[in-house]
mmCIF file of C-alpha atoms and ligand atoms in Angstrom:
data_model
loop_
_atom_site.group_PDB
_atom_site.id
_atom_site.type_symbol
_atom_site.label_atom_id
_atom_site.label_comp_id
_atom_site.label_asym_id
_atom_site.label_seq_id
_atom_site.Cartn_x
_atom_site.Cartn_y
_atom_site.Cartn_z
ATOM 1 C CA UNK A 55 -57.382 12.116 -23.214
ATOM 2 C CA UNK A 56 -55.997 13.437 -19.924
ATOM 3 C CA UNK A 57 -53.400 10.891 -19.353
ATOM 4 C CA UNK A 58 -51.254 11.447 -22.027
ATOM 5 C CA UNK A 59 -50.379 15.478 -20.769
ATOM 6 C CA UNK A 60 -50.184 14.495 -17.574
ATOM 7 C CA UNK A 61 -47.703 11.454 -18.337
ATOM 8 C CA UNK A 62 -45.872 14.159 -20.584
ATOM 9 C CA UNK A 63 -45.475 16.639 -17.521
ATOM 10 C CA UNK A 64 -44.757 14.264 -15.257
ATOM 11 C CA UNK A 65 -41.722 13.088 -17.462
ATOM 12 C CA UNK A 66 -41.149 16.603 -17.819
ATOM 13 C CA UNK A 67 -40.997 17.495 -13.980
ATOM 14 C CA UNK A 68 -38.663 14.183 -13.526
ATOM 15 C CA UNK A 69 -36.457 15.640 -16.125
ATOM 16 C CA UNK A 70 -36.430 19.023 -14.667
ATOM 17 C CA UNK A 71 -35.655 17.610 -10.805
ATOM 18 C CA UNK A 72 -32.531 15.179 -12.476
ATOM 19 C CA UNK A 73 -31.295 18.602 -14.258
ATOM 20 C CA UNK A 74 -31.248 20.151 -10.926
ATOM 21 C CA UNK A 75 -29.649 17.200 -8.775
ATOM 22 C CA UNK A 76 -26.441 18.824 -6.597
ATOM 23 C CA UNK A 77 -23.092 16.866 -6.782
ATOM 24 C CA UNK A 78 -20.216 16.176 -3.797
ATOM 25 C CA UNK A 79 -16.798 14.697 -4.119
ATOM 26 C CA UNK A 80 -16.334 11.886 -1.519
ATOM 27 C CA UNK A 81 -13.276 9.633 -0.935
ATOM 28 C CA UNK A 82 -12.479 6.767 1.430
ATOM 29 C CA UNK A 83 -8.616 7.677 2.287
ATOM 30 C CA UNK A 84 -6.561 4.991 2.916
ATOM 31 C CA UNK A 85 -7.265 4.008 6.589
ATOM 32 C CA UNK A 86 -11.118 3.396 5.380
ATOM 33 C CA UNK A 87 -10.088 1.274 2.818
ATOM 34 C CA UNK A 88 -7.387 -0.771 4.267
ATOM 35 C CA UNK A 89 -9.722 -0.948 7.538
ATOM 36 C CA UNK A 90 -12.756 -2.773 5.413
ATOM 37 C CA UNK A 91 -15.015 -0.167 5.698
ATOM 38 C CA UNK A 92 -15.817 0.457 1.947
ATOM 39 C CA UNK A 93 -18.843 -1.099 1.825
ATOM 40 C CA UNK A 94 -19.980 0.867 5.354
ATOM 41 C CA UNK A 95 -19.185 4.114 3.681
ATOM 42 C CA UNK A 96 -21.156 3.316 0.564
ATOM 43 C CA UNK A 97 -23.967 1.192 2.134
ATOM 44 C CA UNK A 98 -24.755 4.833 4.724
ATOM 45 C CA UNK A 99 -24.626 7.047 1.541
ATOM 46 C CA UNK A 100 -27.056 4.174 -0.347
ATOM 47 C CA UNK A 101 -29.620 3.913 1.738
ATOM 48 C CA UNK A 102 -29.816 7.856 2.933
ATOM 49 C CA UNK A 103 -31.334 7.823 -1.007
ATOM 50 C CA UNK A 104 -28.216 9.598 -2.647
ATOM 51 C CA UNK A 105 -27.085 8.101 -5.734
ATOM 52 C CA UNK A 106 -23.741 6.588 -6.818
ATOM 53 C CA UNK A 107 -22.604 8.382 -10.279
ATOM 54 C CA UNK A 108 -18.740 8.190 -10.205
ATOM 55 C CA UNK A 109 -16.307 5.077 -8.559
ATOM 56 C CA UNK A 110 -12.890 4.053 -8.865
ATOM 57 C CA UNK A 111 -9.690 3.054 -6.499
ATOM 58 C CA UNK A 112 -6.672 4.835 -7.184
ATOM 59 C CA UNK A 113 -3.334 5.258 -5.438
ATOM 60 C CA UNK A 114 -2.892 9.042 -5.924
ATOM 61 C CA UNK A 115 0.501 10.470 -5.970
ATOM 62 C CA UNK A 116 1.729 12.784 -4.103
ATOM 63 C CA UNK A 117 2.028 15.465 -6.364
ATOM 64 C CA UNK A 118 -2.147 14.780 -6.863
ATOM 65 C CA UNK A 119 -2.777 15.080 -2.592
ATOM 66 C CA UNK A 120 -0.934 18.324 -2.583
ATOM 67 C CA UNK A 121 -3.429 19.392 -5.690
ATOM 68 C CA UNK A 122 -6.472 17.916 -3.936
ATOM 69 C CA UNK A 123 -5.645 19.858 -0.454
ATOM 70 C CA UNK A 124 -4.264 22.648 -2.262
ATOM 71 C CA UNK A 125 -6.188 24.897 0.590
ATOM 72 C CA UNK A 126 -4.541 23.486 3.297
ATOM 73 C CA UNK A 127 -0.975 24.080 2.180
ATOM 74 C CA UNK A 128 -0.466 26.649 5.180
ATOM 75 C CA UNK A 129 -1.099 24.009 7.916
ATOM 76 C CA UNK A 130 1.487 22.623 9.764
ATOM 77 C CA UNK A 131 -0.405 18.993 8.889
ATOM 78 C CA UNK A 132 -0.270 19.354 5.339
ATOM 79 C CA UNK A 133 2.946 17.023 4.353
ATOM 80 C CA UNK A 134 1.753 14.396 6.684
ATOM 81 C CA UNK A 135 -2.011 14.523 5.477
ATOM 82 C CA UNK A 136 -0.167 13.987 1.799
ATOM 83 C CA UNK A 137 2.080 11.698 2.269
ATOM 84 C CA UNK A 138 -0.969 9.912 4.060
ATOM 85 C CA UNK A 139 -3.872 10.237 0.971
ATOM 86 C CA UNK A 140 -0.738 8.920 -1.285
ATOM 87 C CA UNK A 141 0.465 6.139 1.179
ATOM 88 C CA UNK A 142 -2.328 3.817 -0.771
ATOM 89 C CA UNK A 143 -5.790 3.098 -2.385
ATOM 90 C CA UNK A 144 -8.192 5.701 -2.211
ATOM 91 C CA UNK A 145 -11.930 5.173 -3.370
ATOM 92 C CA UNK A 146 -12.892 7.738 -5.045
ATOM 93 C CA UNK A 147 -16.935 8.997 -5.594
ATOM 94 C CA UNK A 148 -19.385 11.206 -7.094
ATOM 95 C CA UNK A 149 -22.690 10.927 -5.197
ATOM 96 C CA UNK A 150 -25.877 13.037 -6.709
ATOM 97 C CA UNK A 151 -28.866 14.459 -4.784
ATOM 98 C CA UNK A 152 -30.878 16.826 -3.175
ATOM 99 C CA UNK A 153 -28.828 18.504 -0.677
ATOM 100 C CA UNK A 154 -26.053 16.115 -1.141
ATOM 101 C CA UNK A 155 -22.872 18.440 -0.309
ATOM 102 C CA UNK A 156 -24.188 19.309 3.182
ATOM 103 C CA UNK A 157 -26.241 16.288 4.155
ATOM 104 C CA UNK A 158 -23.236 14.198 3.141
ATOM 105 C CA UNK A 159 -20.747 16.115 5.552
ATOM 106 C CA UNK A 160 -23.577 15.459 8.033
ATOM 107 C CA UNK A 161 -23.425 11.743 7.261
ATOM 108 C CA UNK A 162 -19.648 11.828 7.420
ATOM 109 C CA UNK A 163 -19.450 13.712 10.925
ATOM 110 C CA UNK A 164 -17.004 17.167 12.369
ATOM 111 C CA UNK A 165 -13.085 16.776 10.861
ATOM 112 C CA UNK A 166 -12.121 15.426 14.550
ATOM 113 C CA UNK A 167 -13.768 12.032 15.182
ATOM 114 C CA UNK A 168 -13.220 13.082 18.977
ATOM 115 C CA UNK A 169 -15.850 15.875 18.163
ATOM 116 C CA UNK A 170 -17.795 13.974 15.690
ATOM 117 C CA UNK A 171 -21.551 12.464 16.970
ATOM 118 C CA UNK A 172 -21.875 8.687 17.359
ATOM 119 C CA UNK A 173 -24.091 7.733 14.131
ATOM 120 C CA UNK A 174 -21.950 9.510 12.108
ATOM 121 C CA UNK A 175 -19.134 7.628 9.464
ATOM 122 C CA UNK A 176 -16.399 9.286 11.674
ATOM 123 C CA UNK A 177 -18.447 9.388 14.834
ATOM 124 C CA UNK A 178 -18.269 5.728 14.923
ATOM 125 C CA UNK A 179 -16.087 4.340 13.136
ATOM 126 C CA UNK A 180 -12.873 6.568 13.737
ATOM 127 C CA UNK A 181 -10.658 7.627 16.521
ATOM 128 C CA UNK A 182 -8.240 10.350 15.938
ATOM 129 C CA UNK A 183 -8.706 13.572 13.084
ATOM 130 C CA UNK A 184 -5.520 11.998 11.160
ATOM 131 C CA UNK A 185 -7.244 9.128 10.384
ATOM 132 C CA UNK A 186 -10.796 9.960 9.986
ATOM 133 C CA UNK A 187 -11.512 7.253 7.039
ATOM 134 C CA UNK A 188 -13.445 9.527 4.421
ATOM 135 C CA UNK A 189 -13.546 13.093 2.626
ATOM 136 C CA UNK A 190 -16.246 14.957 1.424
ATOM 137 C CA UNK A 191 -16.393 17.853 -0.531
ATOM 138 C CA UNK A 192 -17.236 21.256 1.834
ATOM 139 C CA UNK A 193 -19.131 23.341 -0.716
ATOM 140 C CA UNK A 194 -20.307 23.814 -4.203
ATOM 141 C CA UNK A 195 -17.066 25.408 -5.452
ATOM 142 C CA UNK A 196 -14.964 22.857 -4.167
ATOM 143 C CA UNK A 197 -17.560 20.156 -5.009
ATOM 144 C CA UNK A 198 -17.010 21.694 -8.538
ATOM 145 C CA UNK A 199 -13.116 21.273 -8.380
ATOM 146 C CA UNK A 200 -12.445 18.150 -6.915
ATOM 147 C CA UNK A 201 -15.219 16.627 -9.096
ATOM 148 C CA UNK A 202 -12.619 17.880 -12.288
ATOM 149 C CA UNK A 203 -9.844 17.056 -10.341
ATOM 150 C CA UNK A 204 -10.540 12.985 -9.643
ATOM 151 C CA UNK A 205 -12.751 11.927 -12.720
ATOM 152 C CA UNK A 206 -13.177 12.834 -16.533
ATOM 153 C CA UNK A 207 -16.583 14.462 -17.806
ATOM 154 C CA UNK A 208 -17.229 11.200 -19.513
ATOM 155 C CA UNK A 209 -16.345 9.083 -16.156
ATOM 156 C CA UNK A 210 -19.668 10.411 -14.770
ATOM 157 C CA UNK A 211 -23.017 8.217 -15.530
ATOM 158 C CA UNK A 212 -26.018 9.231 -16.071
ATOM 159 C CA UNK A 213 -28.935 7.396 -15.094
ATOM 160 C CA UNK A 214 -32.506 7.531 -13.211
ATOM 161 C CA UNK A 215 -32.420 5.036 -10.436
ATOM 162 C CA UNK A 216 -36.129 3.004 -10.138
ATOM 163 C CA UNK A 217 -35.450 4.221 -6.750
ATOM 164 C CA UNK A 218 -35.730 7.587 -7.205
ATOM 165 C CA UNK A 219 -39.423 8.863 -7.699
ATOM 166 C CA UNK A 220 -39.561 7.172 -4.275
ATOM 167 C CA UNK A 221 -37.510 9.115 -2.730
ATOM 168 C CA UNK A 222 -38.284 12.931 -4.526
ATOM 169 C CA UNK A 223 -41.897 11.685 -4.888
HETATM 170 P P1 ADP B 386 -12.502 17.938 6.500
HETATM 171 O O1 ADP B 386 -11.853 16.694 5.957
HETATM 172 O O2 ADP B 386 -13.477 17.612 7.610
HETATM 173 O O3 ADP B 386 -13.098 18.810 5.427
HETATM 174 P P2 ADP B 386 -10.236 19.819 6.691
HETATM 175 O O4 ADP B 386 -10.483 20.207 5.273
HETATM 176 O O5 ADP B 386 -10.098 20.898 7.722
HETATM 177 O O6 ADP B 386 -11.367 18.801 7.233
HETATM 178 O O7 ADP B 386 -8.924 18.935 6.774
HETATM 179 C C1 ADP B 386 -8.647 17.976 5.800
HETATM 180 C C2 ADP B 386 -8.077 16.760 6.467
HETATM 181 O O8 ADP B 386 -6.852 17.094 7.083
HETATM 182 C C3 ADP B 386 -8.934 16.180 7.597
HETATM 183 O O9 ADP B 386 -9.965 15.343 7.139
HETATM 184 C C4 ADP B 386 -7.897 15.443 8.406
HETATM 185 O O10 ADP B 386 -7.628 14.164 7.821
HETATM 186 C C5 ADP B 386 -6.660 16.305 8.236
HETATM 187 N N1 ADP B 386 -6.502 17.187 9.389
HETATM 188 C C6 ADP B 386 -7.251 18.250 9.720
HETATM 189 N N2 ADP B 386 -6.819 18.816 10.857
HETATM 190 C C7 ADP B 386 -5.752 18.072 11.263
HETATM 191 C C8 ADP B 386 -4.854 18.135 12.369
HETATM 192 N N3 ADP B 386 -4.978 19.070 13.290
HETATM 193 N N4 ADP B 386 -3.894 17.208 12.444
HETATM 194 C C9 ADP B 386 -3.760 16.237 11.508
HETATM 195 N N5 ADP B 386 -4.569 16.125 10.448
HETATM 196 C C10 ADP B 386 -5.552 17.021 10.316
#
């Protein structure tokens, strides 16, 4: 007689925590992917417990760089850092999950890999701050944006990974 409420809330709570999961942008530029280091990117972001909802390689054009670092348009950097995102494939993510904007800028390490701590994706496996392999998204607003800007509502999947109610308990 007790089991069935408490199967009821339980599906309830696990319905409530997937409502409130947070959402980040995150790219492998072009050095990351021509360098092999994909599956590295993916495989840190895996196993930290975040989950994969969004994927694709595209060669953005330049036009689309300039949109995506719309922010940075002031910096002396900016036409270079273009011409660079648009130079060749970019993978392009979604990754869901508690605390998933800021962890996953601590997983991918400071903008200069010089500056960056060794166990980080640009800590160890990048050199200088033009080619630091990956982007990720630095807030919810802009998490928000480039999320519209890369992928289509219906790109997005929805799903609740076996994984999960071992990770959130
Ligand atoms: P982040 O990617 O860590 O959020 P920014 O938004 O400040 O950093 O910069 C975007 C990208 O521009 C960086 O990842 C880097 O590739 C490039 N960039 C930043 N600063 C410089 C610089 N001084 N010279 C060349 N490229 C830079």
């Amino acid at each position: 007689v007790l089991a069935i409420p408490a199967a009821v809330y339980m599906l309830q709570e696990q319905e409530a925590h997937a409502a409130e999961l947070e959402r980040t942008f995150i790219a492998i530029k072009p050095d990351g992917v021509q360098r092999g280091l994909i599956a590295e990117v993916i495989s840190r972001f895996e196993r930290k417990g975040f989950k994969l909802v969004a994927i694709k390689i595209v060669v953005p054009s330049k036009d689309f760089a300039q949109k995506h670092y719309h922010d940075l348009k002031e910096r002396p950097f900016f036409n270079g850092l273009c011409d660079f995102l648009s130079s060749g494939p970019v993978v392009a993510m979604v990754w869901e999950g508690e605390g998933v904007i800021r962890y996953g800028r601590k997983l991918i390490g400071a903008t200069d890999p010089q500056k960056s701590e060794p166990g980080t994706i640009r800590g160890d496996l990048a050199v200088i701050v033009g080619r630091n392999i990956i982007h990720g998204s630095d807030g919810p607003e802009t998490a928000k944006d480039e999320i519209a800007l890369w992928f289509k509502p219906e790109e997005l999947v929805k799903y609740t990974s076996n994984a999960e109610k071992w990770i959130y308990g």
